[in-house]
Coordinates of C-alpha atoms in Angstrom, one line a residue:
M1 CA 0.1 -0.2 0.1
S2 CA 0.9 3.8 -0.4
D3 CA 1.5 5.9 2.8
I4 CA -2.2 7.0 2.7
D5 CA -4.9 5.1 0.7
V6 CA -8.6 5.9 0.5
I7 CA -11.6 3.4 -0.2
T8 CA -14.4 5.4 -1.6
F9 CA -18.5 4.6 -1.7
G10 CA -21.1 6.3 -2.5
C11 CA -21.7 9.8 -4.6
R12 CA -19.3 11.9 -6.7
L13 CA -19.3 14.4 -3.4
N14 CA -17.5 11.6 -1.6
T15 CA -15.2 11.3 -4.4
Y16 CA -14.3 14.8 -4.2
E17 CA -14.0 14.8 -0.6
S18 CA -11.8 11.7 -0.4
E19 CA -9.2 13.7 -2.3
V20 CA -9.6 16.6 0.5
M21 CA -9.2 13.6 3.4
K22 CA -6.0 12.3 1.6
A23 CA -4.3 15.8 1.4
E24 CA -5.5 16.7 5.0
A25 CA -4.1 13.6 6.5
A26 CA -0.8 13.8 4.5
K27 CA -0.7 17.3 5.7
A28 CA -1.1 16.0 9.4
G29 CA 1.8 13.8 8.9
L30 CA -0.3 10.3 8.9
D31 CA 1.5 7.5 7.2
K32 CA 0.4 3.8 6.6
A33 CA -3.3 4.3 6.8
I34 CA -6.6 3.5 4.8
L35 CA -9.3 6.0 4.9
V36 CA -12.7 4.7 4.4
N37 CA -15.0 6.9 3.1
T38 CA -18.5 5.3 3.9
C39 CA -21.9 5.9 2.2
A40 CA -25.5 5.5 4.0
V41 CA -28.1 5.3 1.1
T42 CA -28.7 2.2 1.5
G43 CA -28.4 -0.9 3.7
E44 CA -26.0 -2.7 1.3
A45 CA -23.8 0.4 0.7
V46 CA -23.0 0.1 4.5
R47 CA -22.6 -3.7 4.4
Q48 CA -20.1 -3.5 1.7
A49 CA -18.4 -0.7 3.7
R50 CA -18.0 -3.1 6.6
Q51 CA -16.8 -5.8 4.3
A52 CA -14.3 -3.4 3.1
I53 CA -13.1 -2.7 6.3
R54 CA -12.6 -6.2 7.6
R55 CA -10.8 -6.9 3.6
A56 CA -8.6 -4.3 4.4
R57 CA -7.2 -5.2 8.0
R58 CA -6.7 -8.5 6.7
E59 CA -4.5 -7.5 3.8
N60 CA -2.8 -4.7 5.7
P61 CA -2.6 -5.7 9.4
E62 CA 0.1 -2.9 10.5
A63 CA -2.4 -0.1 8.9
R64 CA -4.3 2.6 10.7
I65 CA -7.9 2.2 9.4
I66 CA -9.8 5.4 10.0
V67 CA -13.5 5.3 8.9
T68 CA -15.4 8.4 7.8
G69 CA -18.7 9.3 5.7
C70 CA -22.2 9.3 6.0
A71 CA -22.5 5.8 7.3
A72 CA -19.9 6.7 10.1
Q73 CA -21.5 10.0 11.0
T74 CA -25.1 8.3 11.3
D75 CA -23.9 5.1 13.1
A76 CA -20.7 6.1 14.6
E77 CA -20.8 3.6 17.4
S78 CA -21.1 0.4 15.5
F79 CA -18.3 1.3 13.3
A80 CA -16.1 2.1 16.5
A81 CA -17.2 -1.1 17.8
M82 CA -15.3 -2.9 14.9
P83 CA -12.0 -4.3 16.3
E84 CA -10.3 -3.5 12.7
V85 CA -11.3 0.1 13.4
D86 CA -8.7 2.7 14.9
A87 CA -10.7 5.8 14.5
V88 CA -14.0 7.2 13.1
L89 CA -14.5 10.8 12.1
G90 CA -17.4 12.4 11.4
N91 CA -18.1 14.4 7.9
E92 CA -17.1 17.4 9.4
E93 CA -13.8 16.4 10.9
K94 CA -12.6 14.2 8.1
L95 CA -11.9 17.4 6.3
K96 CA -9.7 18.9 8.8
A97 CA -6.1 17.9 9.2
E98 CA -6.0 18.7 13.1
H99 CA -8.4 15.7 13.7
Y100 CA -5.7 13.3 12.0
R101 CA -3.2 14.6 14.2
A102 CA -5.5 13.7 17.1
L103 CA -5.9 9.8 16.5
P104 CA -5.7 7.5 19.3
D105 CA -3.1 4.7 19.4
F106 CA -4.0 1.2 18.4
G107 CA -6.0 -1.1 20.6
V108 CA -8.0 1.8 22.2
A109 CA -11.6 1.4 23.5
A110 CA -14.8 2.2 21.0
E111 CA -15.2 5.3 22.7
E112 CA -11.7 6.9 22.5
K113 CA -12.1 6.0 18.6
L114 CA -14.6 8.8 18.0
R115 CA -14.1 12.1 16.6
V116 CA -18.1 12.5 15.5
N117 CA -19.8 15.9 16.2
D118 CA -23.4 17.1 15.7
I119 CA -23.3 17.5 12.0
M120 CA -26.7 19.6 12.5
S121 CA -24.3 22.3 14.4
V122 CA -22.4 23.2 10.9
T123 CA -23.7 26.0 9.4
E124 CA -21.1 26.8 6.8
T125 CA -19.3 24.9 3.9
A126 CA -15.4 25.9 3.6
P127 CA -14.2 25.8 0.4
Q128 CA -12.0 22.9 -0.6
L129 CA -9.2 23.4 -3.1
V130 CA -8.5 20.2 -4.7
G131 CA -6.3 20.7 -7.7
H132 CA -6.5 16.7 -8.8
I133 CA -8.9 14.0 -8.6
D134 CA -7.2 10.6 -9.0
G135 CA -8.2 8.4 -11.7
H136 CA -10.8 10.6 -13.3
V137 CA -10.7 13.2 -16.1
R138 CA -13.7 14.9 -14.9
A139 CA -13.2 17.0 -12.3
F140 CA -16.0 17.0 -9.1
L141 CA -16.5 20.4 -7.7
Q142 CA -18.4 20.8 -4.8
V143 CA -20.7 23.7 -4.6
Q144 CA -22.9 22.5 -2.0
N145 CA -23.7 19.9 1.1
G146 CA -26.4 18.6 3.2
C147 CA -30.2 18.9 2.8
D148 CA -33.0 20.9 4.1
H149 CA -35.8 18.4 3.3
R150 CA -36.7 15.3 5.0
C151 CA -37.9 12.8 2.5
T152 CA -39.0 9.8 4.6
F153 CA -36.9 7.3 3.1
C154 CA -33.7 8.9 3.5
I155 CA -30.9 9.2 6.2
I156 CA -28.3 11.6 4.3
P157 CA -29.7 14.8 6.2
F158 CA -28.4 13.1 9.3
G159 CA -25.2 12.0 7.9
R160 CA -24.6 15.4 5.9
G161 CA -26.4 18.3 8.2
N162 CA -28.6 21.4 6.9
S163 CA -28.1 22.8 3.5
R164 CA -24.9 25.5 3.1
S165 CA -23.6 26.4 -0.1
V166 CA -20.0 27.2 -1.1
P167 CA -19.5 31.1 -2.0
M168 CA -19.8 31.8 -5.8
G169 CA -16.1 33.4 -5.8
A170 CA -14.8 30.1 -4.1
V171 CA -16.5 27.9 -6.6
V172 CA -14.8 30.2 -9.6
E173 CA -11.5 30.1 -8.1
Q174 CA -11.6 26.2 -7.8
A175 CA -12.9 25.5 -11.3
R176 CA -9.7 28.0 -12.6
K177 CA -7.4 25.5 -10.6
L178 CA -9.0 22.5 -12.3
V179 CA -8.9 23.6 -16.0
A180 CA -5.3 24.9 -15.2
N181 CA -4.4 21.4 -14.0
G182 CA -5.8 20.0 -17.4
Y183 CA -9.6 19.5 -16.8
R184 CA -11.6 19.5 -20.0
E185 CA -15.0 18.8 -18.0
V186 CA -16.0 20.1 -14.7
V187 CA -19.3 18.6 -12.8
L188 CA -20.9 20.7 -9.9
T189 CA -21.6 18.3 -7.0
G190 CA -23.7 18.6 -4.0
V191 CA -26.2 16.5 -1.9
D192 CA -29.0 19.0 -2.6
A193 CA -27.3 20.7 -5.6
T194 CA -30.4 22.7 -6.9
S195 CA -30.9 24.1 -3.4
Y196 CA -27.5 26.2 -4.0
G197 CA -27.5 29.7 -3.1
A198 CA -30.6 30.1 -0.4
D199 CA -28.1 30.7 2.4
L200 CA -26.0 32.9 0.6
P201 CA -26.4 36.7 0.4
G202 CA -28.6 37.6 -2.6
Q203 CA -29.7 34.0 -3.0
P204 CA -27.9 33.1 -6.1
T205 CA -29.3 30.1 -7.8
L206 CA -27.2 26.7 -9.3
G207 CA -28.2 28.3 -12.8
L208 CA -26.9 31.3 -11.9
L209 CA -23.6 29.8 -10.7
A210 CA -23.2 27.8 -13.5
K211 CA -23.9 30.8 -16.1
T212 CA -21.1 32.8 -13.9
L213 CA -18.5 29.9 -13.8
L214 CA -18.6 29.7 -17.8
K215 CA -18.3 33.2 -18.3
Q216 CA -15.5 33.6 -15.6
V217 CA -13.6 30.5 -16.7
P218 CA -13.8 30.4 -20.6
E219 CA -11.6 27.6 -20.7
I220 CA -14.2 25.0 -19.3
A221 CA -15.0 22.8 -22.4
R222 CA -17.8 21.0 -20.8
L223 CA -19.8 21.6 -17.6
R224 CA -22.4 19.5 -16.2
L225 CA -24.2 18.9 -13.0
S226 CA -24.4 15.6 -10.9
S227 CA -28.0 15.6 -10.2
I228 CA -31.0 17.9 -9.7
D229 CA -34.3 17.8 -8.7
G230 CA -36.4 19.3 -11.4
I231 CA -38.9 21.2 -9.3
E232 CA -36.2 23.4 -8.0
A233 CA -34.8 24.5 -11.6
D234 CA -34.7 28.2 -12.2
R235 CA -34.8 30.2 -15.4
H236 CA -31.0 30.7 -15.5
L237 CA -30.5 26.9 -15.9
F238 CA -33.2 26.6 -18.8
D239 CA -31.4 29.4 -20.3
L240 CA -28.2 27.3 -20.2
I241 CA -30.0 24.4 -21.5
A242 CA -31.2 26.2 -24.5
D243 CA -28.1 28.5 -25.4
E244 CA -25.2 27.3 -24.1
P245 CA -23.2 24.4 -26.2
R246 CA -20.6 24.1 -23.1
F247 CA -23.4 23.4 -20.8
M248 CA -23.8 19.6 -21.4
P249 CA -27.2 18.1 -22.8
H250 CA -27.7 15.5 -19.9
L251 CA -29.6 15.9 -16.7
H252 CA -29.7 13.1 -14.0
L253 CA -33.0 13.7 -12.2
S254 CA -34.0 12.9 -8.8
L255 CA -37.4 10.8 -9.6
Q256 CA -37.4 8.2 -6.8
H257 CA -41.0 7.3 -7.8
G258 CA -43.8 7.5 -10.8
D259 CA -46.7 7.2 -8.4
D260 CA -48.2 10.0 -7.0
L261 CA -49.5 8.6 -3.5
I262 CA -45.8 6.9 -2.9
L263 CA -44.3 10.4 -3.8
K264 CA -46.4 12.0 -1.2
R265 CA -45.3 9.2 1.3
M266 CA -42.0 10.0 0.3
K267 CA -42.7 13.5 1.2
R268 CA -41.0 14.5 -2.3
R269 CA -41.8 17.8 -3.7
H270 CA -42.6 16.8 -7.3
S271 CA -45.5 15.0 -8.6
R272 CA -45.6 12.6 -11.5
S273 CA -47.0 15.5 -13.7
D274 CA -44.2 18.0 -12.4
A275 CA -41.5 15.4 -13.9
I276 CA -43.1 14.8 -17.2
T277 CA -43.8 18.5 -17.6
F278 CA -40.2 19.3 -16.7
A279 CA -38.8 16.9 -19.0
E280 CA -40.9 17.9 -22.0
Q281 CA -40.1 21.7 -21.4
V282 CA -36.3 20.5 -21.4
R283 CA -36.3 18.6 -24.6
R284 CA -38.2 21.2 -26.5
L285 CA -35.0 23.6 -25.4
R286 CA -32.4 20.7 -26.5
P287 CA -33.6 18.0 -28.4
E288 CA -30.6 15.7 -28.2
I289 CA -30.7 15.8 -24.0
S290 CA -30.5 12.6 -22.4
F291 CA -31.8 11.8 -18.9
G292 CA -30.6 9.7 -15.9
A293 CA -32.7 9.0 -12.8
D294 CA -32.9 7.3 -9.8
M295 CA -35.8 5.1 -8.6
I296 CA -36.5 3.3 -5.8
A297 CA -38.9 -0.2 -5.9
G298 CA -40.5 -1.9 -3.3
F299 CA -41.2 1.4 -0.9
P300 CA -43.7 0.6 2.1
T301 CA -47.3 0.5 0.9
E302 CA -46.4 0.2 -2.9
T303 CA -49.0 -2.0 -4.8
E304 CA -48.4 -3.7 -8.2
E305 CA -50.4 -0.8 -9.9
M306 CA -47.9 1.5 -8.2
A307 CA -44.6 -0.1 -8.7
E308 CA -46.1 -0.1 -12.6
N309 CA -46.5 3.5 -12.7
S310 CA -42.7 3.9 -11.8
A311 CA -41.8 1.7 -15.3
S312 CA -44.3 3.7 -17.1
L313 CA -43.1 7.2 -15.9
A314 CA -39.7 6.2 -17.0
E315 CA -41.0 5.1 -20.4
E316 CA -43.0 8.5 -21.0
I317 CA -39.8 10.4 -19.9
G318 CA -37.4 8.3 -22.1
I319 CA -34.9 7.9 -19.2
A320 CA -31.5 6.3 -20.8
Q321 CA -29.8 5.6 -17.7
L322 CA -32.4 4.5 -15.1
H323 CA -30.6 3.3 -11.6
V324 CA -33.0 1.1 -9.5
F325 CA -32.7 0.6 -5.9
P326 CA -34.6 -1.7 -3.7
Y327 CA -36.0 0.0 -1.0
S328 CA -33.7 -0.3 2.1
P329 CA -35.2 0.8 5.3
R330 CA -32.8 3.1 7.1
P331 CA -33.1 3.0 11.0
G332 CA -34.5 6.4 12.5
T333 CA -36.1 7.4 9.1
P334 CA -40.1 7.6 9.0
A335 CA -40.6 5.0 6.0
A336 CA -38.8 2.5 8.3
R337 CA -42.1 2.7 10.6
M338 CA -44.1 2.1 7.7
P339 CA -45.8 -1.3 6.9
Q340 CA -43.1 -3.2 5.0
L341 CA -43.2 -5.2 2.0
D342 CA -41.8 -8.9 1.7
R343 CA -38.0 -8.7 1.3
R344 CA -38.6 -11.0 -2.1
L345 CA -41.4 -8.9 -3.3
V346 CA -39.0 -5.9 -3.2
K347 CA -36.1 -7.7 -4.7
E348 CA -38.9 -8.9 -7.5
R349 CA -40.2 -5.4 -8.4
A350 CA -36.6 -4.0 -8.4
A351 CA -35.4 -6.9 -10.9
R352 CA -38.6 -6.1 -13.0
L353 CA -38.1 -2.0 -13.2
R354 CA -34.4 -3.1 -14.0
Q355 CA -35.8 -5.0 -17.1
T356 CA -37.5 -1.6 -18.1
A357 CA -34.4 0.0 -17.3
E358 CA -32.5 -2.4 -20.1
R359 CA -34.8 -1.6 -22.3
L360 CA -35.0 2.0 -22.8
Q361 CA -30.9 2.0 -22.6
T362 CA -31.0 -0.2 -25.4
Q363 CA -33.2 2.1 -27.3
H364 CA -31.5 5.1 -26.6
L365 CA -28.0 3.4 -27.5
A366 CA -29.8 2.5 -30.9
S367 CA -31.2 6.0 -31.4
M368 CA -27.3 7.3 -31.4
V369 CA -25.9 4.9 -33.9
G370 CA -25.1 6.6 -37.0
T371 CA -24.7 10.2 -35.4
R372 CA -21.5 12.3 -35.0
Q373 CA -20.3 12.7 -31.4
T374 CA -17.7 14.3 -29.6
I375 CA -16.6 11.9 -26.6
L376 CA -14.1 12.9 -23.7
V377 CA -11.7 9.6 -23.2
E378 CA -11.7 8.1 -19.5
M379 CA -8.4 6.6 -18.1
T380 CA -10.1 3.4 -18.7
G381 CA -10.1 3.4 -22.4
M382 CA -13.8 4.2 -22.2
A383 CA -15.4 7.5 -23.2
H384 CA -18.3 9.8 -22.6
T385 CA -20.5 11.8 -25.6
E386 CA -21.9 15.2 -24.4
N387 CA -25.3 13.1 -23.3
F388 CA -23.3 11.0 -21.1
T389 CA -23.6 7.8 -23.3
L390 CA -21.0 5.4 -22.4
V391 CA -18.4 4.7 -25.6
A392 CA -15.8 2.3 -26.1
A393 CA -12.7 4.2 -27.4
P394 CA -9.7 1.9 -27.6
G395 CA -6.8 3.4 -29.0
L396 CA -7.8 7.2 -28.0
S397 CA -5.7 9.1 -25.5
P398 CA -7.2 9.7 -22.2
R399 CA -8.5 13.4 -21.6
S400 CA -8.7 14.0 -25.0
L401 CA -12.2 15.8 -26.5
T402 CA -12.4 13.5 -30.1
A403 CA -15.1 13.5 -32.4
V404 CA -16.3 10.2 -33.7
M405 CA -18.9 8.4 -35.7
I406 CA -20.8 6.1 -33.8
T407 CA -21.2 2.7 -35.8
G408 CA -23.0 0.6 -33.3
H409 CA -23.6 -0.7 -29.8
N410 CA -23.6 -4.2 -27.5
G411 CA -26.4 -3.1 -25.2
R412 CA -24.3 -1.6 -22.8
H413 CA -22.1 1.1 -24.7
L414 CA -21.4 2.6 -28.1
D415 CA -19.1 1.5 -30.7
M416 CA -17.2 4.2 -32.9
Q417 CA -14.8 5.2 -35.5
P418 CA -12.6 8.5 -35.4
A419 CA -14.2 11.0 -37.6
T420 CA -12.5 12.8 -40.1
A421 CA -12.1 15.8 -38.2
S422 CA -11.2 15.7 -34.2
A423 CA -10.6 18.5 -32.0
A424 CA -7.7 18.0 -29.3

C-alpha cells in the first residue's frame, strides 16, 4: 500500500471529499493509513463498507484504518465497535488535518475512537481547493452540502446536516485551478445541488452559478450537473440548456418514484406530472438531451399498480440511464416505521424495473447509431458523449476530446470510429 490509501463509497461528492481527506491526512503527517469514506444511502452500501474494512485489515495488518463518511456519521458507535477500526471521524472532521493529528493509539476502547460531532450544528461549507482527482478525467467540484428536506426514506440529512452553499467566488477560483491542471470537464456536485445559494447573500441559484462559471472561466470545455431536482430548476438553468453549448445535454433527475401517492408518502416535492412537464420543457429547448434518474422499488405500501407507475413514468420521459434501488429501510427514518413489503417482493419489483431500464437503455443506444459525437476519453479506455452515453474508445488518448462516428452498440455501450476531423 502507499502511505495513505482511500476507499470511497457512494456519490461524486464523496469522491471529491476523498481527495480532500487524503491531502489533509498527509498534511497531518499520517502514514500507513487506510481511510474508508462510507455511504449510508442503502443498507447494502453500509454492508459493503464493513466488508471492505475487514478485508483491508486482513491485507494490511499494520495500517491504521480510519472510517468516516455518512454511514460513520449516522452510526458511529457500530463502526467504532469493529475491532478492525482504529478511529471514526465525522463528515465535518474528516476534512480537517487537526483531527488526523489527534488520532488515538492502536487498541483503544470504542469510545476513544470517536471523533464525530453534531453535523446539524455545522452552518457553513468551507471551500476545499482540490487540484487533482485521482483516476478521473472529469473534475468534481463541490458547490453545496447537506439537505433541508426530509424525505421519509432518506438518512442522508443526518449524515450531512442542513443545506449550506460554497460562495460563488470560491467555486470560480476552484474551477480555474482545475482547468489549469488540464481538466476539460467540470461536474458541479452537492447533496441537494439545486438548493444552491438559498443561504448566501442575494440567494444566487445553481443556474446563475453555472452561468457565472462559464463566463468567468472560459477555459471550461464542458460543464455538467451531477444530479438535480427538476422542481427547483430556475430560469438561468433553462437559459443554459437552451443556449449554452458548453453546458452538457444530460440531466440526472432525482425522481424516486412514478406514483403520486408514493411520492407523497416519500415526502417528495414533485408530482408525476411535474416530472413529465419538466422533461418535456427541457426536450423542447435541447432535443438531443438525455436523462438519467434514480428510482426506488418496493417502497412501503407500494402496490403492483404503483410499481407499474414507476416503469411507465420512466418510459414516458424516456430515461436513458435508470438507476434502480430496492427499498432499504434506514433506521431512524419515518419510512422504516411504515408497513414493509416482503423482501422477496421488493427484490422482484426492483428486478422488473431494471428490465425496463435495460430496454430503455438499448433504445437510447440504438437512437445514437449513425450520429457524430464528441467524446471525452476516460483513463479506462472508455469515453462519454456530451449526453453522457458510454462509448468504447480503444486506442484514443485519455483526457482527449475527440469527434467520432457511432457505428453500433452492444446493449451496454456505443462503438465508434474516429471521424475525419477531431478536436484536441
